[in-house]
Short mmCIF file of C-alpha atoms in Angstrom, two decimals:
data_model
loop_
_atom_site.label_atom_id
_atom_site.label_comp_id
_atom_site.label_asym_id
_atom_site.label_seq_id
_atom_site.Cartn_x
_atom_site.Cartn_y
_atom_site.Cartn_z
CA MET D 11 6.74 31.56 -9.15
CA ARG D 12 3.53 30.95 -7.20
CA ASP D 13 5.50 29.25 -4.41
CA ILE D 14 7.74 32.27 -3.77
CA LEU D 15 5.12 34.99 -4.25
CA PRO D 16 4.47 35.45 -0.49
CA ALA D 17 8.12 36.44 0.07
CA LEU D 18 8.17 38.60 -3.06
CA GLY D 19 4.93 40.29 -1.98
CA ARG D 20 6.45 41.23 1.38
CA TRP D 21 9.53 42.75 -0.28
CA TYR D 22 7.38 44.58 -2.80
CA ALA D 23 5.04 46.01 -0.13
CA ALA D 24 8.06 47.19 1.87
CA ARG D 25 9.46 48.82 -1.31
CA LEU D 26 12.62 46.71 -1.09
CA PRO D 27 14.15 46.10 -4.54
CA PHE D 28 14.83 42.54 -5.64
CA GLY D 29 16.11 40.75 -8.73
CA LEU D 30 13.73 38.18 -10.21
CA ALA D 31 14.90 35.48 -12.64
CA THR D 32 12.21 33.60 -14.56
CA VAL D 33 12.68 30.65 -16.92
CA VAL D 34 11.07 31.78 -20.17
CA GLU D 35 12.26 29.10 -22.59
CA VAL D 36 13.68 25.57 -22.34
CA SER D 37 15.02 22.97 -24.74
CA ARG D 38 15.96 19.30 -24.56
CA SER D 39 16.29 17.82 -21.08
CA ALA D 40 15.97 21.05 -19.11
CA PRO D 41 15.55 20.59 -15.34
CA ARG D 42 12.69 23.10 -14.83
CA ASP D 43 9.71 24.20 -16.89
CA PRO D 44 8.99 27.76 -18.07
CA GLY D 45 7.74 29.85 -15.17
CA ALA D 46 10.24 28.48 -12.63
CA ALA D 47 11.66 31.45 -10.73
CA MET D 48 14.39 32.54 -8.32
CA ALA D 49 14.71 35.89 -6.60
CA VAL D 50 17.47 37.66 -4.68
CA GLY D 51 16.13 40.16 -2.18
CA PRO D 52 17.23 42.32 0.71
CA GLY D 53 20.25 41.08 2.62
CA GLU D 54 20.99 38.79 -0.37
CA GLU D 55 18.21 36.45 0.71
CA VAL D 56 17.45 33.86 -1.99
CA VAL D 57 14.08 32.20 -2.65
CA GLY D 58 13.14 29.76 -5.38
CA SER D 59 15.14 27.86 -7.98
CA VAL D 60 15.52 27.88 -11.76
CA SER D 61 17.58 24.74 -12.35
CA GLY D 62 17.64 22.63 -9.20
CA GLY D 63 21.11 23.92 -8.31
CA CYS D 64 23.06 23.84 -11.60
CA VAL D 65 23.25 27.58 -12.36
CA GLU D 66 21.89 29.23 -9.23
CA GLY D 67 25.26 30.71 -8.33
CA ALA D 68 25.50 32.55 -11.64
CA VAL D 69 21.86 33.64 -11.44
CA PHE D 70 22.51 35.06 -7.97
CA GLU D 71 25.16 37.38 -9.43
CA LEU D 72 22.91 38.31 -12.36
CA ALA D 73 20.06 39.21 -10.04
CA ARG D 74 22.32 41.48 -7.99
CA ASP D 75 23.61 43.11 -11.17
CA VAL D 76 20.16 43.95 -12.55
CA VAL D 77 19.10 45.51 -9.26
CA ALA D 78 22.23 47.67 -9.31
CA SER D 79 21.87 48.66 -12.98
CA GLY D 80 18.08 48.84 -13.20
CA GLU D 81 18.25 47.01 -16.56
CA ALA D 82 16.66 43.64 -17.32
CA ARG D 83 18.78 40.95 -18.99
CA LEU D 84 18.11 37.81 -21.01
CA GLU D 85 20.59 34.99 -20.41
CA THR D 86 20.84 31.42 -21.73
CA PHE D 87 22.53 28.53 -19.95
CA GLY D 88 23.36 25.23 -21.60
CA TYR D 89 25.83 22.38 -21.32
CA SER D 90 29.54 23.12 -21.74
CA ASP D 91 32.41 20.67 -21.25
CA GLU D 92 34.48 23.47 -19.75
CA ASP D 93 32.03 24.88 -17.25
CA ALA D 94 29.27 22.27 -16.83
CA PHE D 95 29.98 21.99 -13.13
CA ALA D 96 30.39 25.74 -12.69
CA VAL D 97 27.59 27.57 -14.48
CA GLY D 98 26.25 25.04 -17.01
CA LEU D 99 23.48 22.44 -17.06
CA THR D 100 24.90 18.98 -16.46
CA CYS D 101 21.66 17.44 -17.79
CA GLY D 102 22.48 18.58 -21.33
CA GLY D 103 19.46 20.87 -21.66
CA GLU D 104 19.20 24.60 -22.12
CA ILE D 105 17.25 27.30 -20.29
CA THR D 106 16.73 30.96 -21.09
CA LEU D 107 16.12 33.35 -18.20
CA LEU D 108 14.68 36.83 -18.02
CA VAL D 109 16.35 38.51 -15.04
CA ARG D 110 14.79 41.82 -14.07
CA PRO D 111 14.74 44.32 -11.22
CA VAL D 112 11.41 44.66 -9.41
CA THR D 113 10.20 47.66 -7.40
CA PRO D 114 6.78 49.36 -7.28
CA GLU D 115 8.19 52.21 -9.38
CA ARG D 116 9.69 50.00 -12.08
CA ASP D 117 7.00 47.32 -12.12
CA PRO D 118 3.55 48.57 -11.06
CA ALA D 119 1.91 45.46 -12.57
CA PHE D 120 3.67 43.09 -10.17
CA GLY D 121 1.58 44.20 -7.20
CA ALA D 122 -1.60 43.35 -9.12
CA VAL D 123 -0.29 39.81 -9.64
CA VAL D 124 0.53 39.38 -5.95
CA ASP D 125 -2.92 40.64 -4.92
CA SER D 126 -4.79 38.50 -7.45
CA VAL D 127 -2.97 35.28 -6.55
CA ALA D 128 -3.53 35.92 -2.83
CA ALA D 129 -7.25 36.44 -3.53
CA GLY D 130 -7.52 33.27 -5.64
CA GLU D 131 -8.25 35.36 -8.74
CA PRO D 132 -6.87 34.18 -12.11
CA VAL D 133 -4.21 36.49 -13.52
CA SER D 134 -1.60 36.35 -16.26
CA LEU D 135 1.71 38.22 -16.15
CA ALA D 136 3.07 39.28 -19.55
CA MET D 137 6.78 40.18 -19.71
CA VAL D 138 8.74 41.54 -22.69
CA THR D 139 11.84 39.40 -23.18
CA GLY D 140 13.25 40.97 -26.36
CA GLY D 141 12.75 43.11 -29.46
CA PRO D 142 11.85 46.77 -30.03
CA ALA D 143 9.96 47.07 -26.74
CA PRO D 144 11.28 47.72 -23.23
CA ARG D 145 12.79 44.46 -22.01
CA GLY D 146 11.31 43.52 -18.64
CA ALA D 147 8.17 45.64 -19.11
CA THR D 148 5.14 43.88 -17.62
CA LEU D 149 1.39 43.77 -18.01
CA ALA D 150 -0.92 42.04 -15.49
CA VAL D 151 -4.01 40.67 -17.26
CA ARG D 152 -7.12 39.57 -15.37
CA PRO D 153 -10.45 38.48 -16.86
CA ASP D 154 -11.94 41.98 -16.46
CA ARG D 155 -9.05 44.45 -16.22
CA VAL D 156 -5.33 45.06 -16.80
CA SER D 157 -2.48 46.80 -14.97
CA GLY D 158 0.82 48.11 -16.37
CA THR D 159 1.95 48.44 -19.97
CA LEU D 160 4.39 46.86 -22.41
CA GLY D 161 5.13 50.25 -23.97
CA ALA D 162 2.62 50.44 -26.84
CA SER D 163 -1.18 50.41 -26.77
CA GLY D 164 -1.46 48.07 -29.77
CA LEU D 165 0.94 45.60 -28.19
CA ASP D 166 -0.98 45.80 -24.90
CA ALA D 167 -4.25 45.04 -26.70
CA ALA D 168 -2.90 42.04 -28.61
CA VAL D 169 -1.15 40.58 -25.57
CA THR D 170 -4.22 41.11 -23.38
CA ALA D 171 -6.38 39.09 -25.77
CA ASP D 172 -3.86 36.25 -25.95
CA ALA D 173 -3.17 36.29 -22.20
CA ARG D 174 -6.87 35.82 -21.44
CA GLY D 175 -7.00 32.85 -23.78
CA GLU D 176 -3.91 31.29 -22.21
CA LEU D 177 -5.28 31.99 -18.74
CA ALA D 178 -8.44 30.02 -19.49
CA LEU D 179 -6.19 27.04 -20.29
CA GLY D 180 -3.73 27.66 -17.44
CA ALA D 181 -0.99 27.85 -20.09
CA THR D 182 2.43 29.51 -19.92
CA GLY D 183 4.83 30.26 -22.77
CA LEU D 184 6.40 32.66 -25.27
CA ARG D 185 4.40 34.57 -27.88
CA HIS D 186 5.65 36.84 -30.66
CA TYR D 187 4.31 40.12 -32.08
CA GLY D 188 5.21 43.17 -34.07
CA PRO D 189 6.13 46.36 -32.14
CA ARG D 190 2.47 47.54 -32.22
CA GLY D 191 0.98 44.09 -31.62
CA GLN D 192 0.90 42.95 -35.25
CA ARG D 193 0.02 39.26 -35.42
CA ARG D 194 2.07 38.44 -38.50
CA GLU D 195 5.34 39.78 -37.16
CA ASP D 196 7.67 38.31 -34.57
CA SER D 197 10.11 41.06 -33.64
CA VAL D 198 8.85 41.35 -30.04
CA SER D 199 8.96 38.35 -27.71
CA VAL D 200 6.55 38.29 -24.76
CA PHE D 201 6.44 35.64 -22.05
CA LEU D 202 2.93 34.91 -20.75
CA GLU D 203 2.78 33.30 -17.30
CA SER D 204 -0.64 32.15 -16.12
CA PHE D 205 -1.59 32.04 -12.46
CA ALA D 206 -4.89 30.19 -12.47
CA PRO D 207 -6.33 29.13 -9.10
CA PRO D 208 -4.97 25.75 -7.94
CA PRO D 209 -6.66 22.75 -9.57
CA ARG D 210 -9.13 20.80 -7.44
CA MET D 211 -8.85 17.27 -6.12
CA LEU D 212 -12.16 15.75 -5.01
CA VAL D 213 -11.75 12.66 -2.83
CA PHE D 214 -14.87 10.62 -2.07
CA GLY D 215 -14.91 8.24 0.89
CA ALA D 216 -13.53 9.36 4.25
CA ILE D 217 -11.33 6.32 4.91
CA ASP D 218 -7.65 5.96 5.83
CA TYR D 219 -6.72 5.82 2.15
CA ALA D 220 -8.54 9.11 1.59
CA ALA D 221 -6.48 10.82 4.29
CA ALA D 222 -3.26 9.69 2.58
CA VAL D 223 -4.48 10.70 -0.89
CA ALA D 224 -5.61 14.08 0.46
CA ARG D 225 -2.19 14.63 2.02
CA ILE D 226 -0.28 13.91 -1.20
CA GLY D 227 -2.80 15.92 -3.23
CA ASP D 228 -2.18 18.92 -1.01
CA PHE D 229 1.58 18.38 -1.42
CA LEU D 230 1.18 18.38 -5.22
CA GLY D 231 -0.61 21.74 -5.10
CA TYR D 232 -4.26 20.70 -5.42
CA ARG D 233 -7.09 22.30 -3.46
CA VAL D 234 -8.41 19.16 -1.81
CA THR D 235 -11.96 18.35 -0.71
CA VAL D 236 -12.94 15.08 0.98
CA CYS D 237 -16.63 14.13 0.83
CA ASP D 238 -18.51 11.31 2.56
CA ALA D 239 -22.19 10.78 3.32
CA ARG D 240 -21.37 9.54 6.84
CA PRO D 241 -20.86 12.45 9.28
CA VAL D 242 -19.10 10.20 11.80
CA PHE D 243 -16.25 9.73 9.29
CA ALA D 244 -16.38 13.11 7.52
CA THR D 245 -14.72 15.08 10.33
CA PRO D 246 -11.84 17.57 9.81
CA ARG D 247 -9.73 16.09 12.62
CA ARG D 248 -9.20 12.94 10.53
CA PHE D 249 -7.60 14.86 7.68
CA PRO D 250 -4.65 17.20 7.08
CA GLU D 251 -5.03 20.86 7.96
CA GLY D 252 -6.26 22.87 4.99
CA VAL D 253 -8.28 20.02 3.48
CA GLU D 254 -11.98 20.79 3.16
CA VAL D 255 -14.23 18.05 4.58
CA VAL D 256 -17.88 17.77 3.53
CA ALA D 257 -20.58 15.47 4.95
CA GLN D 258 -22.98 14.95 2.03
CA TRP D 259 -24.05 12.26 -0.41
CA PRO D 260 -21.19 12.18 -2.95
CA HIS D 261 -23.24 12.39 -6.15
CA ARG D 262 -25.26 15.31 -4.79
CA TYR D 263 -22.13 17.18 -3.77
CA LEU D 264 -20.52 16.63 -7.19
CA ARG D 265 -23.71 17.68 -8.98
CA ASP D 266 -23.47 21.10 -7.30
CA THR D 267 -19.69 21.48 -7.72
CA ASP D 268 -17.88 23.00 -10.70
CA THR D 269 -15.13 20.92 -12.31
CA ASP D 270 -12.81 21.69 -15.20
CA ALA D 271 -10.17 20.03 -17.35
CA ARG D 272 -7.66 20.14 -14.46
CA THR D 273 -9.90 18.56 -11.80
CA VAL D 274 -8.92 15.21 -10.26
CA ILE D 275 -11.66 12.93 -8.91
CA CYS D 276 -10.73 9.97 -6.68
CA VAL D 277 -13.56 7.58 -5.71
CA LEU D 278 -12.41 5.51 -2.73
CA THR D 279 -15.77 4.39 -1.32
CA HIS D 280 -15.99 1.07 -3.26
CA ASP D 281 -19.64 0.76 -2.26
CA PRO D 282 -22.16 0.53 -5.15
CA LYS D 283 -24.77 2.70 -3.47
CA PHE D 284 -22.22 5.55 -3.43
CA ASP D 285 -20.05 4.66 -6.44
CA VAL D 286 -22.61 4.17 -9.18
CA PRO D 287 -24.56 7.46 -8.90
CA LEU D 288 -21.30 9.32 -8.21
CA LEU D 289 -19.52 7.92 -11.27
CA GLN D 290 -22.59 8.51 -13.42
CA GLU D 291 -22.16 12.17 -12.60
CA ALA D 292 -18.33 12.23 -12.76
CA LEU D 293 -17.91 10.48 -16.11
CA ARG D 294 -20.20 12.97 -17.85
CA ARG D 295 -18.40 16.14 -16.76
CA PRO D 296 -14.97 17.70 -17.40
CA ALA D 297 -12.08 16.26 -15.38
CA ALA D 298 -8.41 15.47 -15.93
CA TYR D 299 -8.56 12.20 -14.01
CA ILE D 300 -11.30 9.97 -12.62
CA GLY D 301 -10.08 6.99 -10.60
CA ALA D 302 -12.00 4.45 -8.53
CA MET D 303 -10.66 2.06 -5.89
CA GLY D 304 -11.54 -1.62 -5.75
CA SER D 305 -10.54 -5.09 -6.88
CA ARG D 306 -10.86 -6.21 -10.48
CA ARG D 307 -14.04 -8.04 -9.53
CA THR D 308 -15.39 -4.84 -7.96
CA HIS D 309 -14.45 -2.92 -11.10
CA ALA D 310 -16.19 -5.41 -13.39
CA ASP D 311 -19.35 -5.26 -11.29
CA ARG D 312 -19.19 -1.46 -11.15
CA ALA D 313 -18.67 -1.17 -14.92
CA GLU D 314 -21.65 -3.44 -15.56
CA ARG D 315 -23.88 -1.36 -13.29
CA LEU D 316 -22.72 1.86 -14.98
CA ALA D 317 -23.41 0.43 -18.44
CA GLU D 318 -26.88 -0.60 -17.29
CA ALA D 319 -27.37 2.98 -16.05
CA GLY D 320 -26.78 4.22 -19.59
CA LEU D 321 -23.12 5.26 -19.70
CA THR D 322 -21.52 4.89 -23.11
CA GLU D 323 -18.37 2.96 -23.91
CA HIS D 324 -16.52 6.25 -24.42
CA GLU D 325 -17.65 7.57 -21.04
CA LEU D 326 -16.61 4.35 -19.31
CA SER D 327 -13.19 4.49 -20.99
CA ARG D 328 -12.38 7.61 -18.93
CA LEU D 329 -12.46 5.61 -15.69
CA ARG D 330 -9.08 4.60 -14.22
CA SER D 331 -9.94 1.50 -12.24
CA PRO D 332 -8.50 -0.20 -10.29
CA VAL D 333 -7.01 3.13 -9.29
CA GLY D 334 -3.25 3.81 -9.38
CA LEU D 335 -0.09 2.38 -10.96
CA ASP D 336 1.20 -1.10 -10.18
CA LEU D 337 3.77 -0.34 -7.47
CA GLY D 338 2.92 -3.27 -5.22
CA ALA D 339 1.48 -0.75 -2.75
CA ARG D 340 -0.06 -2.04 0.49
CA THR D 341 -0.35 0.75 3.08
CA PRO D 342 -2.61 3.79 2.64
CA GLU D 343 0.48 5.97 2.13
CA GLU D 344 1.89 3.63 -0.52
CA VAL D 345 -1.47 3.51 -2.30
CA ALA D 346 -1.56 7.32 -2.26
CA VAL D 347 1.86 7.37 -3.97
CA SER D 348 0.50 4.93 -6.56
CA VAL D 349 -2.53 7.13 -7.23
CA ALA D 350 -0.42 10.30 -7.41
CA ALA D 351 2.01 8.60 -9.80
CA GLU D 352 -0.85 7.72 -12.15
CA ILE D 353 -2.20 11.29 -12.00
CA VAL D 354 1.22 12.76 -12.83
CA ALA D 355 1.86 10.22 -15.60
CA LEU D 356 -1.52 10.93 -17.19
CA ARG D 357 -0.98 14.68 -16.94
CA TRP D 358 2.39 14.67 -18.68
CA GLY D 359 2.07 11.61 -20.90
CA GLY D 360 4.53 9.49 -18.91
CA SER D 361 4.71 5.73 -19.47
CA GLY D 362 4.98 4.76 -15.81
CA ALA D 363 7.96 2.57 -16.70
CA PRO D 364 11.30 2.74 -14.82
CA LEU D 365 13.62 5.31 -16.41
CA THR D 366 16.33 2.65 -16.52
CA VAL D 367 14.41 0.82 -19.29
CA THR D 368 13.27 3.88 -21.28
CA GLU D 369 15.20 5.83 -23.89
CA GLY D 370 15.37 9.45 -24.95
CA ALA D 371 15.16 12.60 -22.89
CA VAL D 372 14.19 12.26 -19.23
CA HIS D 373 12.14 15.46 -19.56
CA PRO D 374 10.82 15.43 -23.16
CA SER D 375 9.39 18.64 -24.53
CA ARG D 376 5.64 19.06 -24.25
CA SER D 377 5.30 19.00 -28.02
CA SER D 378 6.91 15.54 -28.19
CA ARG D 379 4.61 13.99 -25.60
#
């Protein structure tokens, strides 16, 4: 939903009602993950998508209906031989949607989510999807405060605690409680959607390849910073708009920069005087991906220097080098695709093999990865 929040925020601020459909549960080869959203607003304007086109027509009608009735609905779409090309999922998966009307009067917590996301503040939106609690009721949970209510103080307290834990992980999914928040009951279903600030991509080495990697990183939703010790190369005009450019020794910049389990680090300098101290720092801190450019000979030399500097075998095993998947890439743009493909494959547990030679679901469930 993050992508469509600017439009939703405008409608909300103008007090224009809209119907919001959110994917809250998926099974098998579903086309979109939980949290995917579509909204129908004033003048029947549509933003977002919940299935890549399979069921959007039906969801459009549902969104209009909930605005007219003021009542939230839970709907499931799966494959059907009779209506697969009408309102079913041709991929064979199944998605469950919470479709609810949104106005400041009905959903006071929604404005808190819009404001927090715009300010870069982490926030989780909890939504009741079913059970003895008001379906569609919402609670916005931030690290230090909450807005809204799910209808019972005990339920609010239990959900707030869980939402803060999920928010720290950037996780989204269904949780189950009793009507007063009891942990050992499951009569109330609540969907927790985390809006953590965008993950960071740190690109070191202000070369042509860095510009291409920064561009694709921005496209994938990362907050991108390019760092190089040479001011003549570390200039904003050489990089896409919105990319932060820093002229500083790479290892010093990284030493003073927070990273977490979602951070991506791309070392494209392939110069030992930059690489070795930088990777010493990188391989000893949290990060989702650490890749370094260079030939196999460069990698072997770099690994030897890092071992001599005291890095352990486990620390060295985190390094993806030579960087990227084997796509036969040559140009900076092709190399950037190779690097991005490796990042995505590592994130989701993909094999990197062509789908024509693999078996099983195209989009396996997270638990099966």
